[in-house]
Tab-separated table of C-alpha atoms and ligand atoms in Angstrom:
chain	number	residue	atom	x	y	z
A	1	MET	CA	90.202	-12.667	9.423
A	2	SER	CA	93.445	-10.347	9.265
A	3	SER	CA	95.104	-9.327	12.646
A	4	PRO	CA	93.451	-5.614	14.133
A	5	ILE	CA	95.201	-2.480	14.880
A	6	LEU	CA	95.629	-1.406	18.090
A	7	ILE	CA	94.719	2.702	18.739
A	8	THR	CA	95.309	3.260	22.022
A	9	GLY	CA	93.306	6.629	23.288
A	10	GLY	CA	90.937	5.977	21.206
A	11	ALA	CA	88.226	7.223	23.308
A	12	GLY	CA	90.436	10.584	23.127
A	13	PHE	CA	89.551	13.726	20.742
A	14	ILE	CA	91.950	12.975	17.918
A	15	GLY	CA	91.798	9.241	18.627
A	16	SER	CA	87.765	8.678	17.799
A	17	ASN	CA	87.933	10.729	15.152
A	18	PHE	CA	90.189	8.060	13.729
A	19	VAL	CA	88.464	5.656	14.960
A	20	LEU	CA	85.326	6.111	13.198
A	21	GLU	CA	86.921	7.064	10.165
A	22	TRP	CA	88.373	3.886	10.275
A	23	ILE	CA	85.559	1.785	10.977
A	24	GLY	CA	83.106	3.475	8.861
A	25	ASN	CA	85.304	3.191	6.275
A	26	LYS	CA	85.702	-0.643	6.823
A	27	ARG	CA	89.002	0.010	6.823
A	28	GLY	CA	89.489	-3.778	9.408
A	29	PRO	CA	89.858	-4.934	12.700
A	30	LEU	CA	90.170	-2.383	15.311
A	31	VAL	CA	90.950	-3.033	18.977
A	32	ASN	CA	91.069	0.639	20.873
A	33	LEU	CA	92.819	0.522	24.292
A	34	ASP	CA	91.763	3.605	26.611
A	35	LYS	CA	91.802	4.143	30.562
A	36	LEU	CA	88.934	6.671	29.847
A	37	THR	CA	90.247	9.709	31.957
A	38	TYR	CA	88.254	12.713	31.622
A	39	ALA	CA	89.320	13.135	28.189
A	40	GLY	CA	87.903	9.700	26.991
A	41	ASN	CA	84.575	9.624	26.151
A	42	PRO	CA	82.775	6.112	25.628
A	43	LEU	CA	80.021	8.169	24.210
A	44	THR	CA	81.371	9.434	20.986
A	45	LEU	CA	82.121	5.725	20.092
A	46	SER	CA	78.868	4.723	20.330
A	47	THR	CA	77.418	4.372	17.126
A	48	ILE	CA	80.180	1.739	16.507
A	49	GLU	CA	79.924	0.096	19.745
A	50	ASN	CA	78.727	-3.213	17.794
A	51	ASP	CA	79.875	-2.729	14.895
A	52	PRO	CA	81.888	-6.869	14.433
A	53	ASP	CA	85.405	-4.647	13.046
A	54	TYR	CA	85.492	-3.057	16.998
A	55	THR	CA	86.795	-4.315	20.146
A	56	PHE	CA	87.040	-1.493	23.140
A	57	VAL	CA	89.148	-2.436	26.464
A	58	HIS	CA	88.703	-0.388	29.155
A	59	GLY	CA	92.696	-0.214	30.137
A	60	ASP	CA	96.000	1.353	30.947
A	61	ILE	CA	99.122	1.707	28.605
A	62	CYS	CA	101.167	1.153	32.093
A	63	ASP	CA	99.703	-2.253	32.889
A	64	ALA	CA	102.381	-4.453	31.194
A	65	ASP	CA	100.398	-7.449	31.931
A	66	LEU	CA	97.362	-6.116	30.174
A	67	LEU	CA	99.199	-5.401	27.334
A	68	GLN	CA	101.281	-8.587	27.270
A	69	GLY	CA	97.733	-10.343	26.946
A	70	LEU	CA	96.097	-7.586	24.469
A	71	PHE	CA	99.634	-8.901	22.143
A	72	GLN	CA	99.036	-12.777	22.424
A	73	LYS	CA	95.205	-12.418	22.208
A	74	TYR	CA	95.176	-10.435	18.986
A	75	ARG	CA	98.204	-10.389	17.102
A	76	PHE	CA	98.362	-6.897	16.397
A	77	SER	CA	99.190	-5.843	12.705
A	78	ALA	CA	100.419	-2.613	13.723
A	79	VAL	CA	100.081	-0.085	16.929
A	80	LEU	CA	99.059	3.422	16.540
A	81	HIS	CA	99.668	5.098	19.736
A	82	PHE	CA	97.458	7.960	21.087
A	83	ALA	CA	96.977	7.368	24.371
A	84	ALA	CA	98.153	10.655	26.755
A	85	GLU	CA	98.001	13.449	28.889
A	86	SER	CA	97.654	16.251	26.524
A	87	HIS	CA	96.313	19.482	28.166
A	88	VAL	CA	99.023	22.104	28.899
A	89	ASP	CA	97.735	23.925	31.535
A	90	ARG	CA	96.736	20.451	33.416
A	91	SER	CA	100.185	19.492	33.306
A	92	ILE	CA	101.152	23.058	34.518
A	93	ALA	CA	99.207	22.343	37.563
A	94	GLY	CA	99.896	18.424	37.800
A	95	PRO	CA	102.653	17.037	36.072
A	96	ASP	CA	102.533	13.862	37.279
A	97	ALA	CA	99.883	12.221	35.063
A	98	PHE	CA	102.092	13.185	32.280
A	99	LEU	CA	104.958	11.355	33.058
A	100	THR	CA	103.084	8.479	34.553
A	101	THR	CA	101.299	7.939	30.848
A	102	ASN	CA	103.268	9.509	28.246
A	103	ILE	CA	107.013	8.323	29.377
A	104	ARG	CA	106.052	5.330	31.462
A	105	GLY	CA	103.162	4.043	29.193
A	106	THR	CA	105.042	4.433	26.161
A	107	PHE	CA	107.853	2.793	27.085
A	108	GLU	CA	105.455	-0.116	28.461
A	109	LEU	CA	103.740	-0.387	24.359
A	110	LEU	CA	107.538	-0.399	23.516
A	111	GLN	CA	108.078	-3.159	25.354
A	112	ALA	CA	104.717	-5.344	24.237
A	113	ALA	CA	105.256	-4.380	21.012
A	114	ARG	CA	108.812	-4.984	20.925
A	115	LYS	CA	108.299	-8.461	22.424
A	116	HIS	CA	105.550	-9.155	19.845
A	117	TYR	CA	107.402	-7.962	17.063
A	118	ASP	CA	110.211	-10.558	17.900
A	119	SER	CA	107.861	-13.093	17.961
A	120	LEU	CA	106.945	-12.660	13.735
A	121	THR	CA	107.993	-13.996	11.048
A	122	GLY	CA	107.236	-13.530	6.996
A	123	ALA	CA	105.249	-10.689	6.113
A	124	LYS	CA	103.706	-10.144	9.169
A	125	ARG	CA	107.101	-8.830	10.318
A	126	ASP	CA	107.677	-6.799	7.379
A	127	ASN	CA	104.366	-5.162	7.526
A	128	PHE	CA	104.445	-4.217	11.228
A	129	ARG	CA	104.585	-0.997	12.033
A	130	PHE	CA	104.611	1.074	15.569
A	131	LEU	CA	103.264	5.032	15.255
A	132	HIS	CA	103.843	7.465	17.552
A	133	VAL	CA	101.362	10.439	17.431
A	134	SER	CA	103.698	13.406	18.627
A	135	THR	CA	103.416	17.453	18.966
A	136	ASP	CA	105.100	20.178	17.345
A	137	GLU	CA	105.340	21.308	20.868
A	138	VAL	CA	109.018	19.209	21.673
A	139	PHE	CA	110.340	21.697	19.863
A	140	GLY	CA	109.653	24.347	21.771
A	141	THR	CA	108.618	28.054	20.677
A	142	LEU	CA	109.449	30.021	17.967
A	143	SER	CA	110.115	34.367	17.637
A	144	PRO	CA	107.764	35.828	14.914
A	145	ASP	CA	110.629	35.641	12.349
A	146	ASP	CA	112.518	32.394	12.744
A	147	PRO	CA	111.090	29.227	10.001
A	148	ALA	CA	108.377	26.964	10.943
A	149	PHE	CA	109.598	23.356	12.511
A	150	HIS	CA	111.118	20.716	10.486
A	151	GLU	CA	111.614	17.539	11.368
A	152	GLU	CA	115.560	17.921	12.349
A	153	THR	CA	114.972	21.182	14.656
A	154	PRO	CA	116.741	20.638	17.574
A	155	TYR	CA	114.234	19.763	20.853
A	156	ALA	CA	113.390	22.393	23.618
A	157	PRO	CA	110.080	21.372	25.394
A	158	ASN	CA	108.690	24.360	27.623
A	159	SER	CA	106.182	22.483	29.313
A	160	PRO	CA	106.098	19.405	31.208
A	161	TYR	CA	103.315	18.604	28.767
A	162	ALA	CA	105.941	19.177	26.063
A	163	ALA	CA	108.887	17.706	28.062
A	164	SER	CA	106.950	13.996	27.976
A	165	LYS	CA	106.198	13.801	24.862
A	166	ALA	CA	109.644	14.650	24.043
A	167	ALA	CA	110.684	12.236	25.911
A	168	SER	CA	108.178	9.783	24.709
A	169	ASP	CA	109.574	10.358	20.823
A	170	HIS	CA	113.500	9.669	22.389
A	171	LEU	CA	112.285	6.231	23.339
A	172	VAL	CA	110.693	6.000	20.499
A	173	ARG	CA	113.777	6.774	18.570
A	174	ALA	CA	115.833	4.522	20.893
A	175	TRP	CA	113.833	1.627	20.277
A	176	HIS	CA	114.136	1.824	16.940
A	177	HIS	CA	117.653	2.542	16.391
A	178	THR	CA	118.900	-0.326	19.209
A	179	TYR	CA	115.893	-2.864	18.711
A	180	LYS	CA	115.435	-2.614	15.295
A	181	LEU	CA	111.407	-1.950	16.093
A	182	PRO	CA	109.696	-0.482	12.930
A	183	THR	CA	108.327	2.594	14.614
A	184	LEU	CA	107.307	5.826	12.396
A	185	MET	CA	106.366	8.668	14.355
A	186	THR	CA	104.464	12.184	13.597
A	187	ASN	CA	104.553	15.861	15.368
A	188	CYS	CA	101.733	17.860	14.464
A	189	SER	CA	100.163	20.967	15.100
A	190	ASN	CA	97.395	21.964	17.130
A	191	ASN	CA	94.150	20.336	16.138
A	192	TYR	CA	90.834	21.378	16.345
A	193	GLY	CA	87.198	19.434	15.510
A	194	PRO	CA	84.352	17.446	16.353
A	195	TYR	CA	84.581	15.641	19.892
A	196	GLN	CA	87.773	17.539	21.371
A	197	PHE	CA	87.178	17.878	25.122
A	198	PRO	CA	86.223	21.887	25.907
A	199	GLU	CA	89.238	22.047	27.886
A	200	LYS	CA	91.484	22.951	24.648
A	201	LEU	CA	90.402	26.607	22.847
A	202	ILE	CA	88.420	26.420	20.387
A	203	PRO	CA	85.825	24.395	22.082
A	204	LEU	CA	85.786	25.773	25.279
A	205	MET	CA	85.596	29.557	23.738
A	206	ILE	CA	82.550	28.034	21.765
A	207	ALA	CA	80.827	26.672	25.197
A	208	ASN	CA	81.834	29.435	26.726
A	209	ALA	CA	80.525	31.934	24.499
A	210	LEU	CA	77.258	30.101	23.795
A	211	ALA	CA	76.465	30.281	27.719
A	212	GLY	CA	77.216	34.016	27.366
A	213	LYS	CA	80.591	33.400	29.745
A	214	SER	CA	83.539	35.115	29.200
A	215	LEU	CA	86.084	33.927	27.042
A	216	PRO	CA	89.643	33.936	29.098
A	217	VAL	CA	92.098	34.819	26.846
A	218	TYR	CA	95.979	34.029	28.761
A	219	GLY	CA	98.376	37.182	27.996
A	220	ASP	CA	97.406	39.474	24.976
A	221	GLY	CA	96.562	37.021	22.695
A	222	MET	CA	99.227	37.526	20.312
A	223	GLN	CA	100.545	33.808	20.755
A	224	VAL	CA	100.529	31.653	17.276
A	225	ARG	CA	99.573	28.456	16.808
A	226	ASP	CA	99.417	26.049	13.218
A	227	TRP	CA	96.081	25.142	13.198
A	228	LEU	CA	94.893	21.747	11.443
A	229	TYR	CA	91.591	20.060	11.367
A	230	VAL	CA	91.405	16.981	13.237
A	231	GLY	CA	90.128	14.913	9.915
A	232	ASP	CA	93.227	16.067	8.188
A	233	HIS	CA	95.367	14.880	10.618
A	234	CYS	CA	94.206	11.787	10.280
A	235	SER	CA	94.528	11.755	6.665
A	236	ALA	CA	97.837	12.292	7.542
A	237	ILE	CA	98.533	9.133	10.124
A	238	ARG	CA	96.572	6.495	7.554
A	239	THR	CA	99.339	7.822	4.728
A	240	VAL	CA	102.198	7.345	7.342
A	241	LEU	CA	101.044	4.483	8.317
A	242	ALA	CA	100.577	3.522	4.971
A	243	LYS	CA	103.503	4.542	2.990
A	244	GLY	CA	106.722	6.008	5.703
A	245	LYS	CA	109.632	5.321	5.943
A	246	LEU	CA	110.632	2.819	9.003
A	247	GLY	CA	112.376	4.940	11.811
A	248	GLU	CA	111.886	8.112	10.467
A	249	THR	CA	109.849	10.823	11.589
A	250	TYR	CA	107.013	13.465	9.341
A	251	ASN	CA	105.779	17.284	10.971
A	252	ILE	CA	102.005	17.552	10.596
A	253	GLY	CA	100.594	20.760	9.591
A	254	GLY	CA	97.914	22.810	7.928
A	255	CYS	CA	100.187	25.909	7.076
A	256	ASN	CA	97.221	27.993	9.418
A	257	GLN	CA	98.929	30.165	11.471
A	258	ARG	CA	96.795	32.245	13.600
A	259	THR	CA	97.075	34.225	16.931
A	260	ASN	CA	94.980	32.968	19.687
A	261	MET	CA	92.859	36.556	19.175
A	262	GLU	CA	92.244	36.427	15.778
A	263	VAL	CA	90.997	32.851	16.092
A	264	VAL	CA	89.113	33.921	19.669
A	265	HIS	CA	87.418	36.937	16.800
A	266	THR	CA	87.144	34.742	13.718
A	267	LEU	CA	84.857	32.440	16.327
A	268	CYS	CA	83.104	35.867	17.828
A	269	ASN	CA	82.203	36.849	14.303
A	270	LEU	CA	80.789	33.125	12.801
A	271	LEU	CA	78.370	32.506	16.494
A	272	ASP	CA	77.282	36.524	15.710
A	273	GLU	CA	76.171	34.756	12.158
A	274	LEU	CA	75.135	31.306	13.402
A	275	VAL	CA	73.642	32.132	16.345
A	276	PRO	CA	71.647	35.450	14.991
A	277	ASP	CA	69.148	35.636	18.123
A	278	SER	CA	71.619	35.102	20.317
A	279	PRO	CA	71.074	37.494	23.563
A	280	HIS	CA	75.160	37.455	24.074
A	281	ARG	CA	75.827	38.917	20.431
A	282	PRO	CA	78.222	40.579	19.502
A	283	HIS	CA	79.908	38.128	21.182
A	284	ARG	CA	83.098	39.543	20.868
A	285	ASN	CA	81.853	42.164	23.950
A	286	LEU	CA	82.719	38.362	26.032
A	287	ILE	CA	86.267	38.003	25.148
A	288	LYS	CA	88.047	38.918	28.883
A	289	HIS	CA	91.918	39.362	28.689
A	290	VAL	CA	93.326	37.068	32.232
A	291	THR	CA	96.643	36.315	33.761
A	292	ASP	CA	98.983	34.701	31.168
A	293	ARG	CA	100.235	30.626	31.557
A	294	PRO	CA	103.430	30.447	33.026
A	295	GLY	CA	105.528	29.807	30.563
A	296	HIS	CA	103.588	30.046	27.705
A	297	ASP	CA	105.412	29.011	24.176
A	298	ARG	CA	104.948	32.046	21.960
A	299	ARG	CA	104.897	30.323	19.016
A	300	TYR	CA	104.034	27.387	17.156
A	301	ALA	CA	104.439	26.747	13.217
A	302	ILE	CA	105.447	23.987	10.883
A	303	ASP	CA	106.848	22.757	7.820
A	304	ALA	CA	105.367	19.927	6.683
A	305	ARG	CA	106.921	20.034	2.885
A	306	LYS	CA	108.509	16.564	3.793
A	307	ILE	CA	105.137	14.907	4.336
A	308	GLU	CA	103.638	16.415	1.536
A	309	ARG	CA	106.919	15.949	-0.988
A	310	GLU	CA	107.254	12.119	0.104
A	311	LEU	CA	104.163	10.686	0.888
A	312	GLY	CA	102.229	13.776	-1.476
A	313	TRP	CA	99.909	14.159	1.950
A	314	LYS	CA	98.086	17.772	1.813
A	315	PRO	CA	94.966	18.769	4.241
A	316	ALA	CA	91.578	18.484	2.910
A	317	GLU	CA	90.270	22.046	4.596
A	318	SER	CA	91.639	25.513	4.863
A	319	PHE	CA	90.775	27.267	8.412
A	320	GLU	CA	87.531	28.779	7.002
A	321	THR	CA	86.184	25.518	6.332
A	322	GLY	CA	87.044	23.415	9.007
A	323	PHE	CA	86.413	26.189	11.424
A	324	ARG	CA	82.807	26.767	10.210
A	325	LYS	CA	82.488	22.769	10.087
A	326	THR	CA	83.459	22.931	13.616
A	327	VAL	CA	81.834	25.638	14.977
A	328	GLU	CA	78.620	24.228	13.261
A	329	TRP	CA	79.223	20.824	14.664
A	330	TYR	CA	79.449	21.799	18.470
A	331	LEU	CA	75.937	23.923	17.328
A	332	ASN	CA	74.044	21.060	16.361
A	333	ASN	CA	75.998	18.463	19.631
A	334	PRO	CA	74.729	20.007	22.560
A	335	ALA	CA	74.034	16.850	24.525
A	336	TRP	CA	77.575	15.811	24.019
A	337	VAL	CA	79.091	19.180	25.006
A	338	GLU	CA	76.719	18.490	28.570
A	339	GLY	CA	77.611	15.111	28.319
A	340	VAL	CA	81.594	15.912	29.097
A	341	THR	CA	81.093	19.431	30.871
A	342	SER	CA	79.463	17.920	34.307
A	343	GLY	CA	81.043	16.628	37.274
A	344	ALA	CA	85.057	17.253	37.094
A	345	TYR	CA	84.816	19.184	34.084
A	346	GLN	CA	83.827	22.178	36.498
A	347	HIS	CA	86.218	21.799	39.420
A	348	TRP	CA	89.018	22.548	36.417
A	349	ILE	CA	87.295	25.421	35.343
A	350	GLU	CA	87.286	26.689	38.759
A	351	GLU	CA	90.914	25.050	39.289
A	352	ASN	CA	92.640	26.464	35.956
A	353	TYR	CA	90.700	30.135	35.630
A	354	GLY	CA	89.608	30.582	39.208
A	355	HIS	CA	92.523	32.316	40.323
A	356	ARG	CA	93.134	34.628	37.399
A	357	THR	CA	92.452	38.039	36.885
A	358	GLY	CA	91.933	40.167	33.868
A	359	GLN	CA	89.828	42.170	32.185
A	360	THR	CA	86.465	42.071	29.670
A	361	VAL	CA	87.618	43.882	26.165
A	362	SER	CA	85.033	45.869	24.648
A	363	ALA	CA	85.106	46.045	20.942
B	401	NAD	P1	93.109	13.834	24.317
B	401	NAD	O1	93.891	14.376	25.920
B	401	NAD	O2	91.659	14.267	23.625
B	401	NAD	O3	93.141	12.357	24.521
B	401	NAD	C1	93.647	11.169	24.908
B	401	NAD	C2	92.805	10.225	25.295
B	401	NAD	O4	93.753	8.601	26.114
B	401	NAD	C3	92.058	9.996	26.432
B	401	NAD	O5	90.920	8.786	25.510
B	401	NAD	C4	92.340	9.226	27.756
B	401	NAD	O6	91.213	8.231	27.980
B	401	NAD	C5	93.377	8.380	27.411
B	401	NAD	N1	94.476	8.134	27.948
B	401	NAD	C6	95.178	8.836	28.751
B	401	NAD	N2	96.081	8.638	29.619
B	401	NAD	C7	95.403	7.114	29.628
B	401	NAD	C8	96.742	6.062	29.952
B	401	NAD	N3	97.160	5.944	31.349
B	401	NAD	N4	95.718	4.393	29.290
B	401	NAD	C9	95.396	4.014	27.978
B	401	NAD	N5	95.054	5.564	27.814
B	401	NAD	C10	94.533	6.595	28.374
B	401	NAD	O7	94.009	13.852	23.651
B	401	NAD	P2	93.941	13.937	21.828
B	401	NAD	O8	94.097	15.500	21.722
B	401	NAD	O9	93.287	13.224	21.086
B	401	NAD	O10	95.711	14.083	21.358
B	401	NAD	C11	96.194	12.412	21.318
B	401	NAD	C12	97.079	12.433	21.228
B	401	NAD	O11	97.737	13.187	19.327
B	401	NAD	C13	98.505	12.401	22.011
B	401	NAD	O12	99.443	12.171	22.259
B	401	NAD	C14	98.748	14.348	21.624
B	401	NAD	O13	99.846	14.699	22.639
B	401	NAD	C15	98.609	14.092	20.457
B	401	NAD	N6	98.966	15.460	19.733
B	401	NAD	C16	97.672	16.068	20.390
B	401	NAD	C17	97.206	17.171	19.515
B	401	NAD	C18	96.203	18.287	20.291
B	401	NAD	O14	95.735	19.049	19.016
B	401	NAD	N7	94.968	18.032	20.645
B	401	NAD	C19	98.277	18.130	18.028
B	401	NAD	C20	99.217	17.052	17.810
B	401	NAD	C21	99.704	15.962	18.374
B	402	TYD	P1	95.320	24.791	23.935
B	402	TYD	O1	94.273	24.557	23.045
B	402	TYD	O2	95.158	24.806	25.893
B	402	TYD	O3	96.306	24.324	23.187
B	402	TYD	P2	97.724	24.250	23.380
B	402	TYD	O4	98.437	25.407	24.644
B	402	TYD	O5	98.688	23.103	23.446
B	402	TYD	O6	99.115	25.321	22.282
B	402	TYD	O7	95.412	26.036	23.877
B	402	TYD	C1	95.791	27.064	22.532
B	402	TYD	C2	96.458	28.994	23.083
B	402	TYD	O8	95.349	29.119	23.231
B	402	TYD	C3	97.369	28.970	23.814
B	402	TYD	O9	98.444	29.938	23.455
B	402	TYD	C4	96.908	29.183	24.523
B	402	TYD	C5	95.804	29.644	24.649
B	402	TYD	N1	94.390	29.609	25.756
B	402	TYD	C6	93.715	30.751	25.757
B	402	TYD	O10	94.193	31.921	25.820
B	402	TYD	N2	92.779	30.534	26.693
B	402	TYD	C7	92.597	29.234	27.206
B	402	TYD	O11	91.524	29.543	28.159
B	402	TYD	C8	93.190	27.900	26.887
B	402	TYD	C9	92.237	26.825	27.146
B	402	TYD	C10	94.097	28.163	26.127
């Protein structure tokens, strides 16, 4: 049997989409190491938990002994590093965990992978890869007329989250340059799709709208994000894993720049259509502008021409098709939302939104 790949953070949003596709399509054995923070939900992976190709390990990427034991036991053929603290607002409220997991955790993983790589010979050594999953937020913010972020754009992170991811990217670069670890890196724009924790814009707005709660738009809502369907992010990662050039980084994006107001209005219109008997129609009446996020980045946009030109990857979904699929998924999976929003989630909602003043906007 071939050596498994190691996925970190495979119980989170993007990681679980990746794992479900990988196991569902019988791409090979996979070990998923996840700490199961508030963002990691084993329920998401319940359909594959008995699959012989799938192994779940509950643990922390900061635990060097655990990592060493896992590398010795499984002799991984590749590492795909998704695990992170990932929410900007939480990084503002409490940056500690971001520095620990995103920086220290990446360091420990790089060290364990390096030791393992140094022990490999022949084809196993030639084929080993360490793929670091990162974000476009490391590049900072764009003005309306600036060109999109490309792979050579200087780093200028603005939030504690972005700074901690930038630091982890630099570690990965250094481990390649100094120790010749065969690394690959991806910097992706905002994802949306099934299994996203409802602290992020789109699932939060869906959950609130269905419950008839207000839709809290930070500031004027004219901030721009470049949205990519999560399945397309996963296909890009598989492409980079298979064909990426060692030591290179690849920007991934969907060419779907939208203001937050456009996203929320699109959602409200879709919910009006898909839930015609809702007592909360028209849903746009729930929109409320609230106190802005401190240091809020105005615009992100990704130039994804390198991955298309060099590796032949392009997204399959447009914003319209991916967005409709996503809303339908949340409508059809209320038990999943219920499962992740009980308990600690309520505390976060009070912490993040309780102090924000705001006004409801009628259409
Ligand atoms: P997420 O917050 O949904 O999931 C993170 C997962 O990591 C969770 O399952 C959590 O339990 C796990 N985790 C956290 N700390 C851990 C630790 N110390 N040890 C082991 N596991 C730990 O995040 P996501 O949205 O799925 O993002 C995955 C990766 O993609 C992150 O590295 C993020 O920076 C990057 N990214 C995300 C987006 C996006 O729009 N969500 C866009 C670009 C890049
Ligand atoms: P988010 O999903 O947190 O992703 P990121 O901050 O990493 O881009 O937020 C996306 C955009 O939506 C961002 O400009 C902040 C905004 N936003 C709101 O206006 N209201 C909200 O309640 C949330 C969570 C986000």
